Coordinates of C-alpha atoms and ligand atoms in Angstrom, one line a residue:
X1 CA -3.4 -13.8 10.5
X2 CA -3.4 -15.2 7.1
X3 CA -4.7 -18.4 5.3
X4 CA -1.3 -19.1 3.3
X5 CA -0.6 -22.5 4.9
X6 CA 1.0 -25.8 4.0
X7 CA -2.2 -29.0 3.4
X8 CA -0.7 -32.0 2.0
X9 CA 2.7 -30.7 2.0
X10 CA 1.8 -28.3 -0.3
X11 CA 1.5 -24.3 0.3
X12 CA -1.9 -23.8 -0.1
X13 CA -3.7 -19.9 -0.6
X14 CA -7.2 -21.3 1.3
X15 CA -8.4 -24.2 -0.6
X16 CA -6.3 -24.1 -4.0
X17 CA -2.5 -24.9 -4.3
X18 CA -0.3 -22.6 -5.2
X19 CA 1.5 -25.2 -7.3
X20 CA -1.6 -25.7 -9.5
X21 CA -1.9 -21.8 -9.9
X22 CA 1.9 -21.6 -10.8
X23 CA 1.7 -24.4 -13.2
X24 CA -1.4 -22.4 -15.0
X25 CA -0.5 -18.8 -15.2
X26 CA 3.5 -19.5 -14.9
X27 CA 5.8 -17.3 -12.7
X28 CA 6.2 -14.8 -11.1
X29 CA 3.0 -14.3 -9.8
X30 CA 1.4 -12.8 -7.3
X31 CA -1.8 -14.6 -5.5
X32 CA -3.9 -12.8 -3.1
X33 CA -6.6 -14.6 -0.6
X34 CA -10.0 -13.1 -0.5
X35 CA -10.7 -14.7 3.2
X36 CA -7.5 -12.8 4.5
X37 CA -8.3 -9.4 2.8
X38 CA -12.0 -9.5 4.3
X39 CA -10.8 -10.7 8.1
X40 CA -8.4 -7.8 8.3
X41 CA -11.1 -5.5 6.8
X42 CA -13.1 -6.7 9.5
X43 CA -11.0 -6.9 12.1
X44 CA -10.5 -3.3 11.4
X45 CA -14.2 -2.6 11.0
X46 CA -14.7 -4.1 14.4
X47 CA -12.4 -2.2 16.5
X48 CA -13.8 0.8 15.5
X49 CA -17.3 -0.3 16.2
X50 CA -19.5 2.1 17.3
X51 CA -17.5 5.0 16.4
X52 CA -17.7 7.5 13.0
X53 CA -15.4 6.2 11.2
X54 CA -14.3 6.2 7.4
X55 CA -11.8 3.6 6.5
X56 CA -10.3 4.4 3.6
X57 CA -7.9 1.7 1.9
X58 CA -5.1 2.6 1.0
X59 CA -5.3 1.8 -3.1
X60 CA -1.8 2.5 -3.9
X61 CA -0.5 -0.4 -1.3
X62 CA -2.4 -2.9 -4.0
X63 CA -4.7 -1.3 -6.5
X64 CA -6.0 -4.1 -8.2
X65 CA -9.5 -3.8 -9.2
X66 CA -10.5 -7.4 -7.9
X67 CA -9.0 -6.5 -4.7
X68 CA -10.4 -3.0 -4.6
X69 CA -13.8 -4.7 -5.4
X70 CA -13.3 -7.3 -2.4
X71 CA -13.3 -4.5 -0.2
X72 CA -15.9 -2.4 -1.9
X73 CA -18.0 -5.4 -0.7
X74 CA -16.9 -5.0 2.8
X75 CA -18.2 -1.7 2.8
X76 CA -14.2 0.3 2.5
X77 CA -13.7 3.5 1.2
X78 CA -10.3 4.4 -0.3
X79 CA -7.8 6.9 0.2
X80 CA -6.2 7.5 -3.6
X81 CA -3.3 9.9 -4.7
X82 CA -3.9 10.5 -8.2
X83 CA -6.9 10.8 -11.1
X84 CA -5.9 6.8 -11.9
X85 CA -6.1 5.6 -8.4
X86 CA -9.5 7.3 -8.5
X87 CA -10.8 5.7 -11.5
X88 CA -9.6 2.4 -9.9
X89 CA -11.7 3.1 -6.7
X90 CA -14.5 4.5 -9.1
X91 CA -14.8 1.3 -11.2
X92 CA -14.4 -1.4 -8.6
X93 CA -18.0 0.5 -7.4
X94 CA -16.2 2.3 -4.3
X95 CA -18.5 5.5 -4.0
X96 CA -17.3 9.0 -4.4
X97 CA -18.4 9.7 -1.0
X98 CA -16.0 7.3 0.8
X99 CA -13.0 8.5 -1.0
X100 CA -10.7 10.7 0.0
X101 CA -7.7 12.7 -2.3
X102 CA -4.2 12.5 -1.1
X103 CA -1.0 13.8 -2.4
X104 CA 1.3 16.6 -2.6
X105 CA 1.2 17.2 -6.4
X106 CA -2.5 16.9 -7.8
X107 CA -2.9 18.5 -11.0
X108 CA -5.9 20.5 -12.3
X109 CA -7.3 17.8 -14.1
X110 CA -7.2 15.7 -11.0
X111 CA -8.9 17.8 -9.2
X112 CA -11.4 18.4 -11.7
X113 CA -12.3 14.7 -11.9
X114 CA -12.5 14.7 -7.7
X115 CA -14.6 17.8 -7.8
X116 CA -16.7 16.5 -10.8
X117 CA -17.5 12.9 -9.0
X118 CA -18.0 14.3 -6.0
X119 CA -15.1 13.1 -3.6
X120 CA -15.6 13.1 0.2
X121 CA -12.7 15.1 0.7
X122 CA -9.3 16.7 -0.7
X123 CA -6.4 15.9 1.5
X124 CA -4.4 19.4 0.7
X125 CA -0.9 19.8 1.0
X126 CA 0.5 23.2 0.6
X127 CA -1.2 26.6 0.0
X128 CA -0.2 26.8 -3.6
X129 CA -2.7 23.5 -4.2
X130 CA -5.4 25.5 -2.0
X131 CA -5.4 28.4 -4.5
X132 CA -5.6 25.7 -7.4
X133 CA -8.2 23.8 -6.1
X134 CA -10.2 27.2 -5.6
X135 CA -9.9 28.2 -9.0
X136 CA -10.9 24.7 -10.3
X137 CA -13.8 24.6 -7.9
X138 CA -14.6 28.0 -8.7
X139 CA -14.8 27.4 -12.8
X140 CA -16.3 24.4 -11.8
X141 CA -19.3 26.3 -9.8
X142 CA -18.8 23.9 -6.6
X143 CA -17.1 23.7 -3.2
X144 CA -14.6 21.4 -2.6
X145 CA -14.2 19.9 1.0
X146 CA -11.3 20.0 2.2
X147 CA -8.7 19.0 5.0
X148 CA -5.4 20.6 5.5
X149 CA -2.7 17.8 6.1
X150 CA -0.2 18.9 8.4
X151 CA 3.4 17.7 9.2
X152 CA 3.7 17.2 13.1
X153 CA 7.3 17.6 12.9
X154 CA 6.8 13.7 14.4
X155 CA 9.9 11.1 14.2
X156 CA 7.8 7.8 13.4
X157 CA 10.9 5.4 13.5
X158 CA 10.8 2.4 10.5
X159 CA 12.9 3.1 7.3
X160 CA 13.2 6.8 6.4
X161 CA 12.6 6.2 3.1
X162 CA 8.7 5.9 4.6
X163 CA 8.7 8.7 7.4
X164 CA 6.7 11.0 6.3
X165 CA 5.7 13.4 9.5
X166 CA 9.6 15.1 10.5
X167 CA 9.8 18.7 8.7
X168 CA 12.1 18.8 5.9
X169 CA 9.7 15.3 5.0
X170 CA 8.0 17.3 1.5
X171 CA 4.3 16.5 3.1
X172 CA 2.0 18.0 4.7
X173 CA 1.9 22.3 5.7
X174 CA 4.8 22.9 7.9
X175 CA 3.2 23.0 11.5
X176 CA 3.2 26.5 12.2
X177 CA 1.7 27.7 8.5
X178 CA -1.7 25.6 9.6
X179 CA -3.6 28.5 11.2
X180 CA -3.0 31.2 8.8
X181 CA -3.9 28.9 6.2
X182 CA -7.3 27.9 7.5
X183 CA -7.9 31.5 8.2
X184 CA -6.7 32.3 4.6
X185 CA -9.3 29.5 3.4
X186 CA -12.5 31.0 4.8
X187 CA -11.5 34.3 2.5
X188 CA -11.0 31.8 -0.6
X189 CA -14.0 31.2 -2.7
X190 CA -14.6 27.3 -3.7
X191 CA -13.2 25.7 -0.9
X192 CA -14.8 24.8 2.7
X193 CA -12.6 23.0 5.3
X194 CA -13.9 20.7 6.7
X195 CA -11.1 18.5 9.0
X196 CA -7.3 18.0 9.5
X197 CA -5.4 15.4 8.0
X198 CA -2.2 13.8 9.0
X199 CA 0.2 10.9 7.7
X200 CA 3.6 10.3 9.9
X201 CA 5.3 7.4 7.6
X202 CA 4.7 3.9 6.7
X203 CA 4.9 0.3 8.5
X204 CA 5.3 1.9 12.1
X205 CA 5.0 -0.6 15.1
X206 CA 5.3 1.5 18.0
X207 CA 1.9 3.5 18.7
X208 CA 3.7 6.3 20.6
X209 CA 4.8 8.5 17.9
X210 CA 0.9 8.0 16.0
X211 CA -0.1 8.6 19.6
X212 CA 2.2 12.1 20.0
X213 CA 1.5 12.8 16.6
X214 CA -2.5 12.7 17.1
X215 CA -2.5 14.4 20.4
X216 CA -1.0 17.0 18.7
X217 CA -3.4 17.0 15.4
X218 CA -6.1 17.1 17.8
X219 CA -5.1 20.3 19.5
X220 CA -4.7 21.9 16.3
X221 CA -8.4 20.9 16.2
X222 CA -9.5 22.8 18.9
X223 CA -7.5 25.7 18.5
X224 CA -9.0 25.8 15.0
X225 CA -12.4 25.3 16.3
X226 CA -11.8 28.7 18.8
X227 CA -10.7 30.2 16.1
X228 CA -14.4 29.9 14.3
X229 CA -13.5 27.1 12.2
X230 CA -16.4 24.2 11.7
X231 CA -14.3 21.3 11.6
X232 CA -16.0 18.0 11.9
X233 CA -13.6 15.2 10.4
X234 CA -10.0 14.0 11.5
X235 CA -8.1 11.9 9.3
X236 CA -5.2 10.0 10.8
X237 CA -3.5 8.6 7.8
X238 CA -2.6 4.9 7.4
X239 CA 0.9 3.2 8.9
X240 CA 0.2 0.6 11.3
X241 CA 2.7 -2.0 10.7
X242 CA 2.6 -5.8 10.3
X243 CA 4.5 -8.8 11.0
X244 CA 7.7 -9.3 8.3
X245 CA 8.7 -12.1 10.4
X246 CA 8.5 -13.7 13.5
X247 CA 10.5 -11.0 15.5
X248 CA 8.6 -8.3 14.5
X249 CA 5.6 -7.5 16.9
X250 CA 3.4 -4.4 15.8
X251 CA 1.0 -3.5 18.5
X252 CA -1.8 -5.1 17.0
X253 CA -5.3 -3.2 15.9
X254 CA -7.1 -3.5 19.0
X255 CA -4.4 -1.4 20.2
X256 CA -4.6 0.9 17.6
X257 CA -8.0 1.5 18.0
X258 CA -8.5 1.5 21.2
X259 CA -5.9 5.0 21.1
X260 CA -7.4 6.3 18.9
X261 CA -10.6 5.8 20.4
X262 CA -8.9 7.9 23.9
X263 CA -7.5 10.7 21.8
X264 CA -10.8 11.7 19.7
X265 CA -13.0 10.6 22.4
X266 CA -15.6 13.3 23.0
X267 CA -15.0 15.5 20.1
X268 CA -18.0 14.8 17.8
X269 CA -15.6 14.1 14.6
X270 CA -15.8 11.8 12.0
X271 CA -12.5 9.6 12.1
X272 CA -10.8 8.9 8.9
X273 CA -8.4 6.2 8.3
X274 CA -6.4 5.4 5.2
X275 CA -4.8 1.5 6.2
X276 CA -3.2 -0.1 2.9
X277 CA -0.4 -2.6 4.6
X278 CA -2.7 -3.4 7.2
X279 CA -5.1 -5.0 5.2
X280 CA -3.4 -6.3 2.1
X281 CA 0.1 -6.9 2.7
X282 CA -0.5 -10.3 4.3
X283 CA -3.0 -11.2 2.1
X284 CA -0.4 -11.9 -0.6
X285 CA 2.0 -13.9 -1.5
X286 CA 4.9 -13.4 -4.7
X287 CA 5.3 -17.1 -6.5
X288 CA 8.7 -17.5 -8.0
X289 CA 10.3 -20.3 -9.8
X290 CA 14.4 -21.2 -8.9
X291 CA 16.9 -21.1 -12.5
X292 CA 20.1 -21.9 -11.1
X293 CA 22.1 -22.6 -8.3
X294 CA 25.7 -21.0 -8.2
X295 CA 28.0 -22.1 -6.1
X296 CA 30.7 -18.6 -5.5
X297 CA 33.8 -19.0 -3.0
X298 CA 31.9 -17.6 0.1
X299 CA 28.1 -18.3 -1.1
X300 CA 25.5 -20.0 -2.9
X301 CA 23.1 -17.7 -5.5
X302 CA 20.0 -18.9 -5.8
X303 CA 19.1 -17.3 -9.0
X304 CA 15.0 -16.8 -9.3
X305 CA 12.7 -16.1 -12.0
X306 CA 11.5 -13.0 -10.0
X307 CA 13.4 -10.1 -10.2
X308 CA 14.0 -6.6 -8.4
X309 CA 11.3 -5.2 -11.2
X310 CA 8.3 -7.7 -10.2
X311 CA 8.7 -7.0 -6.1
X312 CA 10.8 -4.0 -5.1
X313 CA 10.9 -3.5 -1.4
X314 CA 14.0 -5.3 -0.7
X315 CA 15.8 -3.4 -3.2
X316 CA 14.1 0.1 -1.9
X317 CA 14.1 -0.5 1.8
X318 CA 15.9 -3.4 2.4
X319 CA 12.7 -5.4 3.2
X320 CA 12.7 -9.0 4.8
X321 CA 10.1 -11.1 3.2
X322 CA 9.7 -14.8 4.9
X323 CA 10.4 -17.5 2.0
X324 CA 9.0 -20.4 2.1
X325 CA 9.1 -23.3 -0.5
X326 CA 5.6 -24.5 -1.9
X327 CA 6.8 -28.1 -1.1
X328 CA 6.7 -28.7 2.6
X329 CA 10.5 -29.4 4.0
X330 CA 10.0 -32.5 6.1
X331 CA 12.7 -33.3 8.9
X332 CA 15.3 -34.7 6.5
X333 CA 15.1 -31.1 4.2
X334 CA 18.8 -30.1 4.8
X335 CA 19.0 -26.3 5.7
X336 CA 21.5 -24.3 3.7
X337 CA 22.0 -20.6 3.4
X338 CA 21.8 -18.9 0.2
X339 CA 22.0 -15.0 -1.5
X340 CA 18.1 -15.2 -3.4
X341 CA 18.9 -13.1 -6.4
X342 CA 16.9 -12.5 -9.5
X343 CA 17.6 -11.8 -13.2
X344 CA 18.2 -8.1 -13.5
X345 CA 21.5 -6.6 -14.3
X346 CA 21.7 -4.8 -10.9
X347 CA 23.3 -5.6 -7.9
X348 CA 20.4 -4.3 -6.3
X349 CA 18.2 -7.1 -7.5
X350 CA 18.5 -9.1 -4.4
X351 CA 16.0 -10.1 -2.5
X352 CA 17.6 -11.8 0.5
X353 CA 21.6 -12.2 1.6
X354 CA 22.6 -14.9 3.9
X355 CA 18.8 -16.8 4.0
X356 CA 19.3 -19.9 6.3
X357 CA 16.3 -21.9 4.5
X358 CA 15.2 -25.6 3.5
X359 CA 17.6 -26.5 0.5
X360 CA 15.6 -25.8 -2.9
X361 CA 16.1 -27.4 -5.7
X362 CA 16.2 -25.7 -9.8
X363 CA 12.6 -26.2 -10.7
X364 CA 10.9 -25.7 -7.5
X365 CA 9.4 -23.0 -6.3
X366 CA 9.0 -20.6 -3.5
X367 CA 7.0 -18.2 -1.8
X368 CA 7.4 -14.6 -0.8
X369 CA 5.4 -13.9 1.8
X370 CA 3.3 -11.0 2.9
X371 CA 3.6 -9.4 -0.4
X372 CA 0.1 -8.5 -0.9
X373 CA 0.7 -4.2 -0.4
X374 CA 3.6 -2.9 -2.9
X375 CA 4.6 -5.4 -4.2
X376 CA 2.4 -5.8 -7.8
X377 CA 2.0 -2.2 -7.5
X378 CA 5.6 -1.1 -7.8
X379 CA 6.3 -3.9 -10.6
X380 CA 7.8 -2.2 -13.7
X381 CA 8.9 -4.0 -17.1
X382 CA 12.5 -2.7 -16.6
X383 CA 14.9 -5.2 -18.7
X384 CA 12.3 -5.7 -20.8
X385 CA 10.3 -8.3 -18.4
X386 CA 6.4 -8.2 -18.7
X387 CA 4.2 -6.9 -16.0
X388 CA 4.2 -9.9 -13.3
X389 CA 0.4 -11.6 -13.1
X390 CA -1.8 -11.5 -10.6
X391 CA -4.3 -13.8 -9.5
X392 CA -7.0 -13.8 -6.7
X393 CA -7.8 -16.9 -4.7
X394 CA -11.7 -17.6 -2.8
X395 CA -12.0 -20.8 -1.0
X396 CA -11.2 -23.5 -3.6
X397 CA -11.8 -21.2 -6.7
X398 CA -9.0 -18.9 -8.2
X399 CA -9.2 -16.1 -11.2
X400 CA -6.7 -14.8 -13.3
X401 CA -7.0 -10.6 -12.2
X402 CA -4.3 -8.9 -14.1
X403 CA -2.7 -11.4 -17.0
X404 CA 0.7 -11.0 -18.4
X405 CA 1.4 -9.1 -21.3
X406 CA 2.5 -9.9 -24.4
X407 CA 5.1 -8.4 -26.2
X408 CA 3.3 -7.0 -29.0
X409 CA 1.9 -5.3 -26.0
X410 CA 4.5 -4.2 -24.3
X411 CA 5.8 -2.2 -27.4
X412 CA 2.6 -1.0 -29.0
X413 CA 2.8 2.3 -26.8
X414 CA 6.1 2.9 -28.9
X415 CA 6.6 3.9 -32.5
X416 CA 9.4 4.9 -35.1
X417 CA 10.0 8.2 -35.9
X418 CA 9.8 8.6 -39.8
X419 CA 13.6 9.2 -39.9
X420 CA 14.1 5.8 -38.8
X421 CA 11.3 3.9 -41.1
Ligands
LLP1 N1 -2.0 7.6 3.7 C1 -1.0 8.2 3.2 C2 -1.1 9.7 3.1 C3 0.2 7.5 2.8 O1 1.2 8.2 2.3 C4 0.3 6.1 3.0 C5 1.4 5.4 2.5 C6 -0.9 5.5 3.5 C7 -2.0 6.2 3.8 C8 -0.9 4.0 3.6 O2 0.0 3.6 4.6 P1 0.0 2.1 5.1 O3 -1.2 1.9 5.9 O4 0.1 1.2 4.0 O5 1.2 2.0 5.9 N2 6.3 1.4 -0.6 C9 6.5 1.4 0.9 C10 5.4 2.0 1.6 C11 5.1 3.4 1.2 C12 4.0 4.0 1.9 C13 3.5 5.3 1.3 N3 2.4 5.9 1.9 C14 6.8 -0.1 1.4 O6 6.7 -1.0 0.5 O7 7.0 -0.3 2.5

């Protein structure tokens, strides 16, 4: 559920039309609802009433500091994956003690910062990082807590560019290394584990492989428990999916919960879970303004003032995103099918092929929905295009949360060298 609909014949974001923001701020731009990112925090916080529970949002599916702030206020924690997400969490007032460190590569000075703010956890990903995290923790004179993640060796379906749980995926300790790690752990100095992690991809619908894939986790629980390990946290990673469009149909997060509910029940652990899609991806929506038609042989190009650099997920994964026009089509809007490309000098830069869709004219603009979780986040300047602006929407009041840059900007990280000057 979402609160992106059409009043007036306008698409609204809540009370404020997206028109009005487009005509302040200019395109592309992305505009995210405050009502929509609470609900789903909610909603989330709901079904898990009752149990221990962390949720930890996912910061890199939308980092943005008004957004990371929104759900500060609804009491999230955040799951980060590098010292900048951190500082991101930090700053929008998320306390170190809801946070939790992801990521196969974290460097010393990443862990430093964790250690030094005092992080709920370090999410550890190979035995390498565990002997680096000692010696940091060591020099540091603390303990770090730590979970192992481990790679199930779980097919999770969806777009293997975001399966993350099959061995030969680079995350997580290869199944079979877990034990001797954890054993090698209570020898190491500056570290104390403390639960098991695990992560089996991204945008999953289907709750049987997160199903398999906890079951499993949990075993490895008890077996490490017999084995005179203290464990008392499990954290299951993010990945339930949402609805692209109307054929998709994620088992919704009753359903989610309620699983997860039967596969810890009874084990007296704290349950950690790192959502990011789930609670911002429909709570956002890309704004875009159509250049050109151009008519070719076998198609029509709509060219866009969005590009493959401002939202990159149907260039990466080949991601449907509804489109919808801020005008409402009425019953005379002819349909027409058109190729929705953007400015970049890439073939890639395509957003949709074949879209049946209202007819558009150059001027208007459109809609991407459900672009609220990586989309702003993967934005680049490639082709020399600013950062793409952000805005956040509450009832019938809107804010500016990350503005365009200029180009004096843009360039003053670069300079000449002196044989050049
Ligand atoms: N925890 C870990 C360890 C992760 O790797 C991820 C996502 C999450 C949590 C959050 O997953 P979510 O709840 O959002 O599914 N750029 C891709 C998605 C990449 C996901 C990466 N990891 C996309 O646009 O579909």
């Amino acid at each position: 559920m979402h609160h992106f609909n059409y009043e007036d014949g306008r698409l609204h974001c809540e009370g404020v039309d997206l028109n009005e923001i487009a005509d302040q701020v200019g395109t592309p731009v992305y505009v995210y609802s405050t009502a929509t990112l609470r609900r789903h925090a909610r909603v989330i916080a709901a079904a898990f009433d009752g149990m221990e529970c962390l949720i930890a949002y996912s910061v890199k599916a939308n980092g943005n500091l008004a957004v990371l702030k929104t759900l500060a206020s609804e009491g999230c924690g955040a799951d980060v994956v590098s010292g900048g997400e951190l500082r991101r969490a930090l700053a929008a007032g998320i306390p170190a003690e809801r946070i939790v460190f992801s990521g196969v590569g974290k460097t010393r000075d990443e862990m430093a910062l964790g250690l030094e703010t005092g992080i709920h956890q370090f999410n550890v990903e190979s035995g390498a990082e565990l002997i680096e995290l000692s010696e940091v923790a060591m020099s540091m004179g603390v303990v770090a807590p730590i979970a192992l993640r481990v790679n199930p060796d779980v097919a999770a379906g969806g777009h293997p560019n975001i399966s993350t749980g099959k061995s030969g995926d680079k995350f997580g300790v290869p199944w079979a290394d877990a034990p001797e790690l954890y054993h090698q752990m209570k020898a190491l100095p500056g570290v104390e584990a403390v639960g098991v992690d695990v992560h089996i991809g991204s945008q999953i619908g289907d709750l049987e492989p997160m199903r398999a894939a906890f079951e499993k986790t949990v075993g490895l629980v008890k077996f490490l428990r017999e084995a005179g390990h203290d464990l008392k946290r499990i954290d299951l990673g993010g990945g339930l999916g949402i609805p692209y469009q109307d054929s998709d149909s994620p088992a919704p997060p009753s359903d989610y919960a309620q699983m997860i509910r039967e596969v810890t029940e009874g084990l007296g652990l704290q349950v950690i879970l790192e959502p990011g899609r789930m609670i911002a991806g429909n709570a956002g929506v890309m704004v875009s303004e159509v250049l050109y038609h151009k008519p070719a042989p076998d198609r029509t190009f709509l060219i866009i003032d969005a590009g493959m650099n401002d939202l990159m997920r149907p260039a990466l994964y080949q991601a449907h995103h509804d489109i919808l026009p801020l005008a409402e089509p009425g019953a005379e809007t002819p349909r027409t099918t058109y190729d929705i490309v953007g400015p970049i000098c890439e073939s890639t830069d395509k957003f949709a092929a074949q879209r049946q869709m209202p007819e558009v004219a150059a001027g208007s603009r459109i809609a991407f929905m459900s672009s609220g979780a990586y989309g702003a986040v993967l934005s680049s300047q490639y082709n020399a295009r600013p950062l793409v602006a952000e805005v956040l929407v509450d009832g019938d009041q809107f804010a500016l949360v990350r503005r365009r840059p200029s180009f004096d900007e843009m360039i003053q990280l670069e300079q000449m060298p002196d044989w050049l000057t």
